[in-house]
Every structure is written in C-alpha cells, then in structure tokens.
Amino acid sequence: MSTRQMGEKVQRREDPRLLTGNGRYLDDLGRGALQAAFVRSPHAHARIVDIDIADAWELDGVEAIYTWEDLPGRVAEPLPVLIPHPAMTHARTGYCLARDEVNHVGEAVVMVVARDRYVAEDACARITVQYDTLPAVVGVARARDGDRLVHDDVPGNVAANLRQEVGDVDTAMAAAPHTLTLELAIERSACMPMEGKGVFARWDADDGSLRLYSSTQTSTGVRAAVAAKLELPLAKVEVVTPDVGGGFGVKIVHPWPEEVLVPWAARNLGRDVKWTEDRREHFVSSAHERGQLQEVTVGFDDDGRLLALDVHFWHDNGAYTPYGIIVPIITATQLLGPYKPGAYRVEFWSLYTNTVLVTPYRGAGRPQGCYAMERTMDAIAEHRGLDRAEVRSRNFIQPDEMPWDHGLMFQDGRPLKYDSGDFPASLAKLKALVGWDDFAAYREQAAREGRRVGLGIGCYVEGTGVGPYEGGHVQVETSGRVNVATGLTTQGQGHQTILAQIVADELGVPFDDVHVTTGDTRRMAYAVGTFASRGAVMSGNAVALAARVVRAKALRIAAEALEVSPDDLDIADGVVSVKGAPGTSIALKTVAVMSNPLRYAFDASAAAATQFAGTFDPDTPPVGDDDEPGLEGQDFYSPTQATFANGMHAAVVETDPVTAEIRILRYCVVHDCGVMVNPMIVEGQVHGGVAQGVGGALYERMVYDEGGQLLNASFMDFLMPYASEVPHIETDHLETPSPLNPLGIKGAGEAGTIPVSAVIASAIEDAEGFPIRSMPISPAELWELRRRHAASDPHPVPVQEDPR
C-alpha cells in the first residue's frame, strides 16, 4: 500500500538542485541577448527640462536609446492601477519612462539597449538630463501636513481615505471605565531578495509572438498586462517564470516598467533583450513597505476587556499607487487579531510622498496592525496591573463562536469572517513552550547577575488563501509519470514538494512519480499568483480537485476493462485493484494507454491502444461525446472567502545595561495553519518569516533625508540580520482545519513575520520598564529612551555610562 504523504515531513525535492548550484534564475538566461540599462533620476522631485543623448550614441555597441517621447500608443500611457478601490479618490501611477516630471530618486527616465551591460551603463553615464528641482515631500508627517504636494492635482497628498465602523464607538468609549490613547510609529523597510527583478524577452517576427521570462510572482498577470500594453493578442504572449531568488511581495507588482519596455524593445529591434536589476536599483526603484503613523484610543473595563476601539492611521504609499490600497486595508482589518474589540472604528489616509512606491512586503500591512493591537493590549495590562497573557485571554474569540464575523470588508472585498481557530489552546501551548509562569524567577536570577531581561508576547490572525481562484492540471503519462501544472509561481516555498504530496495521495501514486510545473502560462493559462499565503490553500486544493477528476476517469476506464463497478476499485502505488481481490488489477499507466485510442504505434505501450490491438464495440465511437482522449483532468478552486490562520509568538530578550544592545535569548512560536501538508516546510516558512521579522524589528529601515535622498541604499549601510542575529526558534503547532476547502488547510507563508516587531517591543518594554512606541529600534535609540525616561522619572534607575 502507498504511504500517505499528507502531513508527513517529506524532504523538499527542490533542494538538491538549488543547493548544488543548478538553479536556473533569470540572469542565467539570455547569454547572447542585448542588454538594457536605465538612466534614473537623481532627484526626488523635479521637472524634466531637457535630455541630451547625442554623446551616448558615439559609443560602439549602442543599439537603441529611448525616452518617453519614443514610446508609442499604450506603452506611453501611465501604468495601470492593478486593484482599483472606491476609496482611492486620487490614484496615480508612473510611466514606463518619466514623461515631464520625476517623483522619486530612481525613477526611470531613459532606457539604453546595447550589446552588453557594460556598454549600456557607459552610455547611460554620457546622457545628460537637465532638471528643474521641486520641493520634496518625505515622510508620513510631512505628507500629512499637506503644505507641499507630490502631485499638484492631489489635495493634501491624500490618495485614499477609508473608514469602517461596527457599533457605536463614541457611546461605548464614553461609557468605558478606562480609556487610553497611544501614538505609535512603524518605519519604512524593504525586502531584499537574493535576485532582484529581471526580464528577458524573445520576439518571433515570423508569427508575431512574444516569449517573456520574468522573475515574477504572477506569470499570468504579467502576460495579460504586457499583451495589453503592447497591443498583442493574448494567445501570442507566453510568460515563463524561472527559478525566482526570493519574491516577498515586491515581485507581485506588474507590470513593472521594465516588464513592458524590454519586450517592446525586443520587438522593435528584432533581437533578444534582457535586463537584470542591480542592487542599487532595487533600493531606489523597486518598492518598500511598512511606514505608518498610528493613533489608537481604547476603552476597557476593570478586567481589561475591550469595550471600544478607535484607530486612525496614516500610511505612506510612496510616489505612486500601482497596487492600490491593499496594504492599509489589511492593516485596518487584520489589526483586530484574535480579539473581540467591542465597538470598532478604523480610518486611514494613504498619503503620497516623494519616495519609492509602497507595495506588499511579507506580512503586507499585518505587522503594522498587529503592532498597534498588541501594544494596546500591553498598555491595558500595564494600566490595570494585570498579567499580559490574561488580558489577551479575556478578549479572545472563543472556539464555539466560530465562524466569527467582524462586520468588516477584507482586502478581497468579502466579509472579514474567521473560519476556524482555538485561541485559548494556542495561548496555553505558547505559555508552556516559553515558560511564561516561571519567568519571574528567571528575571530575578538575571538581575542578581547584573542582567536585564524581558518577556514579550504577540498574537495575530492572518487572512490567507484569498481568491478569486487557482487552477490545476494533472496528466498521467503511459510511462506512469504524473505531470502536475499550476499557474502559481514559486519562490522557494516548496511547491514542487507539497503539491506532489497532495496529488500522490489523491491519485494513489508514488510521490516520486509526480512532477510539478509552476509559473508557465504554456501549461496553465489561467491563474492569479503567489501572495497572501495562498499557495497551499489555492493551488493545493486546485490540484487535489484535478487529481480527483483524473482518479474518477481512471476508475471508469479500469472498471470497463475489469468488468466491475468503479465503486469496487481502489488505486494504490499506481495500480488500480479490485477491493478485496488485489490480484485482479491493472496498472494506472496501462489505463493511461487505454484512455487514448491511437492509429499509430510509436512504442510498445502505444501499440496496446491502436485499433487492431483489442476488441472494441463498433457501434461506440472511440472517444465518447462527453469524453476526451488521455488520462488527464483540470479543475479550479474558487473560495467564497479567505481562510484565516493564526498564531502567537513569545520572546525573551536581554538589553545590555551599558550599551543598550538588544539580544534575543529565546523565540517561541505556536502556529495554526489548519491541516499541515508538510510540517517541515511549515516550520521552514515560520523560521524564514521570523528572520525577516527580526530584521524589521531591530535592523532594517530605509533612511531618507529631507531632500528625498535614500542615505543607505547599499548593503554597506542597510542592516540585515546575519544568522548570528536570528535566534533558535522553538515551535509548536495547533491544527484547526478550515471548513472552507476540501483539504482543510490554511496558509503559512507570512505568519512568521507578522508579530515580531510587536513581540520584541513588548519584551524590551518589559525589560526596561518604560513604553516602546516606535519600531524598529536600535541600541542608540534605546539608550536615548533610557536617558529621557531617567530625566522624567523622579526615582530613576541610573543610566550606566560606558567606562570606555
């Protein structure tokens, strides 16, 4: 019998190829292609007065130079707003090449195509652009003031304003025995994939077709966008996603200017053209995230139970809004976490600044929301002198209250309705894992040793598996090989492993016989993409449904051959057998042969399907009216709403009394993503997410000066955690299956990142004894907070000076 794959810690089949240097990334392609490079704006805000390209043409090897004036038709129009929303009163997007004005440092102004990247870069250096500089708007606070405008026709720099309210917040707040107001801040950060964006285009002039390779999270989206921009029939455009060296959200945006310009240039020149993003370009011309100012007012009773919650926040969306306002919508709705908020009102303003545009980065608005809510829960506990875990417990939605409808609209335009979860059980697991009830003794021991330690906690709920759909195609070859295709792209999540596990179980075949292809529009033309922890939920269920289609067909064909009912058959180890009579069987690969009537025999197995190989009913067509040849099937999974995973993290930190260095001593995670396909991959996703969360809490920030210059646009100055800064992560799991999909699974991709800033802030606050209201936090900032606290405290703990 086949060993069941679902729920097993199957080794990732992708790893040997990737770890031995046999990955095939975008820059590995197109060795003989022409190369593109870009002149990018050195100014945050300026009008373009003149562009002089004459000197660049003198370089041998320059094939083309393009400015906005060279762009035709739709290529010259602004890039699309991918996710329109009624609250976006002033949506603005840029052009593929800047038209009259630049709105952030790094915006593309001129494109050069040359025989290699060296010549292209040299030509860019010879191009002179004359600018008339304008005042820059940098930071949320300056944008909120509205005295300077990023776009002249956008009053107050407000791209969007959205308010949602459930219950009578003003009345509930006025009646609350206690109220608190917190002012909070999360600074800008950005993901740093191993390989940045990249595009390679091949134009076939004979049949007017385009093949595009892009390092993207949505091959079908890029296909549709490029076809529209280049005014090509969709059937004439193919998009293939090679190995992607990290996505993290930045590669879900499409089309990037380069994804339009490179294939357009390839068609213009009749040559292959390629562009790969260098590291500085990634800093100044891709996307950032996170930046928000928040104001939270909360009303609660003596026991710390929420009665009213009123949240206002201001979101930095950068210079343009190509991805709409998904990030702040997620903040507004996912802020509530596992809690019943009482009456709830949230309002946000999404603001333009003269900085790199903001789009989803792993967590996508959830870390900001979790930070606001969890800082609030800690403040309530401090105000009432209550245990922080107990305050959370008193506000939990209970398991018997599921599904829980918050009465809000989520990012997919559908109700924010939690499908499953057991928050009290998760908290009990977390407290046991971290030793919550024993921490006071550990703190006392540390104090006797001259050490400051603190314990932090953070809870979250993560909307996963958003629609509208994903598809799956499963095909059994006559060799027994099973081919699986999904339009989902992969960036290291282990899709080739988990999707093979699902299909192996559903179809009853060995795991090693299943081979998965992702992100290739030639294999799956209809898909959405990889984001929002939706891969396992959406494509997992899609390939399961497709496998069930194939299984049903295989049983029908085998039943006819064995002269039994399909209900009497089972499939295991790739063999269809009569239940209770395993000797009466037929190999699945033989069923595949029988499923395709042939005229010509191209090998021995094919001969068994030709017209003289067996007995056939002369009155029955070889392929029935409601049938098709081949043992294959396709299906789509389209949910009514998102699933909602959840989890809780706790950390123990030590803060150095002299240097204020922050060290994470322990990090514990309890996660519930429903049924786990592969627990090892789930843990890997959590570990990777925590690593990025630690970066966001303690190291990573984008630092702009008042003129809009990014001051740390290199790995020399932009700090990321090394392996030595990422703590050992202790994990436990709870599985509350989702009732919304056949497999009962919920997503896991972003979970590790979401609460980390909140958890670290909670732990530092516990160690230091004063509030932490802004993240990320550096040792210098913590030292300054100590100094200010000592100055305002009538009985301060002395700030220890470094004796050096």
Coordinates of C-alpha atoms in Angstrom, one line a residue, residues 402-717:
M402 CA -16.5 30.3 15.1
P403 CA -17.1 31.3 12.4
W404 CA -16.7 34.9 13.7
D405 CA -17.9 37.8 11.5
H406 CA -16.2 41.1 12.4
G407 CA -18.6 43.0 10.2
L408 CA -15.8 44.5 8.1
M409 CA -14.7 44.1 4.5
F410 CA -11.4 42.4 4.0
Q411 CA -8.8 43.1 1.3
D412 CA -10.6 40.8 -1.2
G413 CA -13.9 42.8 -0.9
R414 CA -15.5 40.0 1.1
P415 CA -16.5 39.8 4.7
L416 CA -13.8 39.5 7.4
K417 CA -15.1 36.2 8.8
Y418 CA -12.8 33.9 10.7
D419 CA -13.4 30.3 9.6
S420 CA -11.7 28.4 12.5
G421 CA -9.3 28.6 15.4
D422 CA -8.8 27.8 19.0
F423 CA -7.0 30.9 20.5
P424 CA -7.2 29.7 24.2
A425 CA -5.5 26.4 23.2
S426 CA -2.8 28.3 21.3
L427 CA -2.1 30.6 24.2
A428 CA -1.8 27.6 26.6
K429 CA 0.7 26.0 24.2
L430 CA 2.7 29.2 24.0
K431 CA 2.8 29.8 27.7
A432 CA 4.0 26.2 28.3
L433 CA 6.6 26.5 25.5
V434 CA 8.2 29.7 26.7
G435 CA 7.8 29.1 30.4
W436 CA 5.5 32.1 31.0
D437 CA 4.6 31.3 34.6
D438 CA 8.2 30.7 35.6
F439 CA 9.7 33.8 34.0
A440 CA 9.6 35.9 37.2
A441 CA 12.1 33.6 38.9
Y442 CA 14.3 33.8 35.8
R443 CA 14.2 37.6 35.8
E444 CA 15.2 37.7 39.5
Q445 CA 18.2 35.4 38.8
A446 CA 19.3 37.5 35.9
A447 CA 19.0 40.7 38.0
R448 CA 21.3 39.2 40.6
E449 CA 23.8 38.6 37.7
G450 CA 23.5 42.3 36.6
R451 CA 21.4 41.4 33.5
R452 CA 18.2 43.0 32.3
V453 CA 15.8 40.6 30.7
G454 CA 12.2 40.9 29.4
L455 CA 9.5 38.7 28.1
G456 CA 7.3 39.7 25.2
I457 CA 4.2 38.3 23.6
G458 CA 2.2 38.9 20.4
C459 CA -0.9 37.3 18.9
Y460 CA -2.2 37.6 15.3
V461 CA -4.7 36.3 12.8
E462 CA -3.7 36.2 9.2
G463 CA -6.1 36.2 6.3
T464 CA -4.7 33.6 3.8
G465 CA -5.9 31.9 0.7
V466 CA -7.6 34.9 -0.9
G467 CA -9.3 34.3 -4.2
P468 CA -10.5 34.6 -6.8
Y469 CA -9.2 31.2 -7.9
E470 CA -6.3 29.0 -8.9
G471 CA -6.3 26.0 -11.3
G472 CA -4.6 22.7 -11.5
H473 CA -4.0 20.3 -14.3
V474 CA -3.0 16.6 -13.8
Q475 CA -1.9 14.2 -16.5
V476 CA -0.9 10.6 -16.3
E477 CA 1.6 9.5 -19.0
T478 CA 1.8 6.0 -20.4
S479 CA 5.1 5.6 -18.5
G480 CA 3.3 6.2 -15.2
R481 CA 4.8 9.6 -14.8
V482 CA 2.3 12.1 -13.4
N483 CA 2.6 15.7 -14.6
V484 CA 1.0 18.5 -12.5
A485 CA 0.8 22.1 -13.6
T486 CA -0.5 25.1 -11.8
G487 CA -0.3 28.8 -12.7
L488 CA 1.1 29.6 -9.3
T489 CA 4.7 30.8 -9.3
T490 CA 7.2 29.6 -6.8
Q491 CA 10.0 31.5 -4.9
G492 CA 11.2 28.8 -2.6
Q493 CA 8.0 27.7 -0.7
G494 CA 8.4 24.1 -1.6
H495 CA 5.5 23.9 -4.1
Q496 CA 7.1 21.1 -6.1
T497 CA 7.1 19.1 -2.9
I498 CA 3.8 19.8 -1.2
L499 CA 1.7 19.8 -4.5
A500 CA 3.3 16.4 -5.3
Q501 CA 2.4 15.2 -1.9
I502 CA -1.2 16.2 -2.4
V503 CA -1.5 14.6 -5.8
A504 CA 0.2 11.4 -4.8
D505 CA -2.4 11.0 -2.0
E506 CA -5.4 11.9 -4.1
L507 CA -4.4 9.8 -7.1
G508 CA -2.8 6.9 -5.3
V509 CA 0.6 7.0 -6.9
P510 CA 4.1 7.1 -5.6
F511 CA 5.4 10.5 -4.6
D512 CA 8.5 10.1 -6.8
D513 CA 6.3 9.7 -9.9
V514 CA 4.7 13.2 -9.5
H515 CA 6.4 16.1 -11.2
V516 CA 5.2 19.7 -10.7
T517 CA 5.5 22.7 -13.0
T518 CA 4.6 26.2 -11.8
G519 CA 4.5 29.7 -13.3
D520 CA 4.4 28.8 -17.0
T521 CA 1.5 30.2 -19.0
R522 CA 2.1 27.5 -21.6
R523 CA 1.0 24.9 -19.1
M524 CA -1.7 26.8 -17.2
A525 CA -3.1 29.9 -18.8
Y526 CA -5.4 31.0 -16.1
A527 CA -4.0 31.8 -12.7
V528 CA -3.7 34.6 -10.2
G529 CA -0.3 34.4 -8.5
T530 CA 1.7 33.8 -5.3
F531 CA 1.0 36.2 -2.5
A532 CA -1.0 36.4 0.8
S533 CA 0.0 32.9 1.9
R534 CA -2.4 31.4 -0.7
G535 CA -0.2 28.8 -2.4
A536 CA -1.2 25.7 -0.5
V537 CA -4.8 26.8 0.0
M538 CA -5.5 27.8 -3.5
S539 CA -3.3 25.6 -5.7
G540 CA -3.2 22.8 -3.2
N541 CA -7.0 22.4 -3.4
A542 CA -7.0 23.0 -7.2
V543 CA -4.5 20.2 -7.9
A544 CA -6.4 18.0 -5.4
L545 CA -9.7 18.6 -7.3
A546 CA -7.9 18.0 -10.7
A547 CA -6.4 14.8 -9.3
R548 CA -9.9 13.6 -8.3
V549 CA -11.1 14.2 -11.9
V550 CA -8.3 12.0 -13.1
R551 CA -8.9 9.4 -10.5
A552 CA -12.6 9.2 -11.4
K553 CA -11.8 8.8 -15.1
A554 CA -9.1 6.1 -14.3
L555 CA -11.6 4.1 -12.2
R556 CA -14.2 4.3 -15.0
I557 CA -11.8 3.1 -17.7
A558 CA -10.4 0.4 -15.5
A559 CA -13.9 -0.8 -14.4
E560 CA -14.8 -1.3 -18.1
A561 CA -11.6 -3.3 -18.6
L562 CA -12.0 -5.4 -15.5
E563 CA -15.8 -5.7 -15.9
V564 CA -16.6 -4.4 -12.4
S565 CA -18.2 -1.3 -10.9
P566 CA -15.9 1.7 -10.4
D567 CA -17.1 1.6 -6.7
D568 CA -15.3 -1.7 -6.4
L569 CA -11.9 -0.3 -7.3
D570 CA -9.1 1.4 -5.5
I571 CA -5.8 2.9 -6.6
A572 CA -2.6 2.4 -4.6
D573 CA 1.1 2.6 -5.7
G574 CA 0.0 3.4 -9.2
V575 CA -2.1 0.2 -9.6
V576 CA -5.9 0.0 -9.9
S577 CA -7.1 -3.1 -8.0
V578 CA -10.4 -4.7 -7.1
K579 CA -11.1 -4.2 -3.4
G580 CA -10.6 -7.4 -1.6
A581 CA -9.0 -9.0 -4.7
P582 CA -5.6 -7.3 -5.2
G583 CA -4.7 -9.9 -7.8
T584 CA -7.3 -8.5 -10.1
S585 CA -5.7 -5.3 -11.1
I586 CA -4.4 -3.1 -13.9
A587 CA -1.5 -0.6 -13.8
L588 CA -2.5 3.1 -13.9
K589 CA -0.1 3.6 -16.7
T590 CA -1.9 1.0 -18.7
V591 CA -5.1 2.8 -18.0
A592 CA -3.4 5.9 -19.5
V593 CA -2.7 3.9 -22.6
M594 CA -6.3 2.7 -22.9
S595 CA -7.6 6.3 -22.4
N596 CA -6.2 7.4 -25.7
P597 CA -7.3 5.5 -28.8
L598 CA -4.4 5.6 -31.4
R599 CA -4.0 4.9 -35.1
Y600 CA -0.1 4.8 -34.9
A601 CA 2.1 2.9 -32.6
F602 CA 5.2 4.9 -31.6
D603 CA 6.3 2.5 -28.9
A604 CA 5.3 -0.8 -27.3
S605 CA 2.8 0.8 -24.9
A606 CA 1.2 2.8 -27.6
A607 CA 0.6 -0.4 -29.7
A608 CA -1.9 -1.5 -27.0
A609 CA -4.1 1.4 -27.8
T610 CA -4.3 1.0 -31.6
Q611 CA -7.4 -0.1 -33.5
F612 CA -6.4 -3.7 -34.0
A613 CA -5.0 -4.3 -30.5
G614 CA -8.2 -5.3 -28.8
T615 CA -11.9 -5.8 -29.1
F616 CA -14.0 -2.6 -29.5
D617 CA -17.7 -2.0 -29.8
P618 CA -18.2 -1.0 -33.5
D619 CA -21.3 1.0 -32.5
T620 CA -19.4 3.2 -30.0
P621 CA -17.1 6.0 -31.0
P622 CA -13.5 5.5 -29.7
V623 CA -13.9 8.9 -27.9
G624 CA -17.3 9.5 -26.4
D625 CA -19.2 12.7 -26.9
D626 CA -18.7 13.7 -23.3
D627 CA -15.1 12.5 -23.1
E628 CA -11.7 13.4 -24.4
P629 CA -8.5 11.4 -25.0
G630 CA -5.8 11.0 -22.4
L631 CA -5.8 10.3 -18.7
E632 CA -5.8 13.9 -17.6
G633 CA -8.0 16.4 -15.9
Q634 CA -8.2 20.1 -14.9
D635 CA -10.2 21.9 -12.2
F636 CA -10.3 25.2 -10.4
Y637 CA -10.7 26.1 -6.8
S638 CA -12.5 29.3 -6.1
P639 CA -13.5 30.0 -2.5
T640 CA -16.3 32.2 -1.1
Q641 CA -13.8 33.9 1.2
A642 CA -10.3 33.8 2.6
T643 CA -9.2 31.4 5.3
F644 CA -7.7 32.7 8.5
A645 CA -4.6 31.2 10.0
N646 CA -3.4 32.4 13.4
G647 CA -0.6 32.2 15.8
M648 CA 1.2 33.5 18.9
H649 CA 4.8 34.3 19.5
A650 CA 6.8 35.0 22.6
A651 CA 10.4 36.1 23.1
V652 CA 12.9 36.6 25.9
V653 CA 15.3 39.4 25.3
E654 CA 18.3 40.9 27.1
T655 CA 19.2 44.5 27.0
D656 CA 22.7 45.5 27.9
P657 CA 22.8 48.0 30.8
V658 CA 25.7 49.9 29.3
T659 CA 25.5 49.7 25.5
A660 CA 21.7 49.1 25.2
E661 CA 22.4 46.3 22.8
I662 CA 19.4 44.1 22.3
R663 CA 19.9 40.3 22.2
I664 CA 17.1 37.7 21.7
L665 CA 17.7 34.8 24.0
R666 CA 14.6 32.7 23.1
Y667 CA 12.0 32.9 20.5
C668 CA 8.9 30.7 20.6
V669 CA 6.1 30.2 18.1
V670 CA 2.8 28.5 18.2
H671 CA 1.1 28.4 14.7
D672 CA -2.2 27.1 13.4
C673 CA -2.5 26.8 9.6
G674 CA -5.2 24.1 9.7
V675 CA -4.1 20.8 8.2
M676 CA -0.4 20.8 7.5
V677 CA 0.6 19.2 4.2
N678 CA 4.3 19.1 5.2
P679 CA 5.1 20.2 8.8
M680 CA 8.8 20.6 8.0
I681 CA 8.0 23.1 5.2
V682 CA 5.6 24.9 7.5
E683 CA 8.3 25.2 10.1
G684 CA 10.8 26.4 7.4
Q685 CA 8.3 29.1 6.4
V686 CA 7.8 30.2 10.0
H687 CA 11.6 30.3 10.6
G688 CA 12.2 32.4 7.5
G689 CA 9.4 34.7 8.4
V690 CA 10.8 35.2 11.9
A691 CA 14.2 36.0 10.5
Q692 CA 12.6 38.8 8.4
G693 CA 10.6 39.9 11.3
V694 CA 13.8 40.2 13.4
G695 CA 15.2 42.3 10.7
G696 CA 12.2 44.6 10.7
A697 CA 12.2 44.9 14.5
L698 CA 15.9 45.6 15.1
Y699 CA 17.8 46.4 11.9
E700 CA 16.1 47.2 8.6
R701 CA 14.9 50.7 7.8
M702 CA 15.0 53.0 4.8
V703 CA 16.5 56.3 5.8
Y704 CA 15.7 59.3 3.7
D705 CA 17.0 62.8 4.2
E706 CA 14.7 65.9 3.8
G707 CA 15.5 66.1 0.1
G708 CA 14.3 62.6 -0.6
Q709 CA 17.8 61.0 -1.0
L710 CA 18.0 57.4 0.3
L711 CA 21.0 57.5 2.6
N712 CA 21.5 53.8 3.0
A713 CA 21.0 52.3 -0.5
S714 CA 23.6 49.6 -0.2
F715 CA 24.4 46.6 2.0
M716 CA 27.2 48.7 3.5
D717 CA 24.5 50.8 5.3

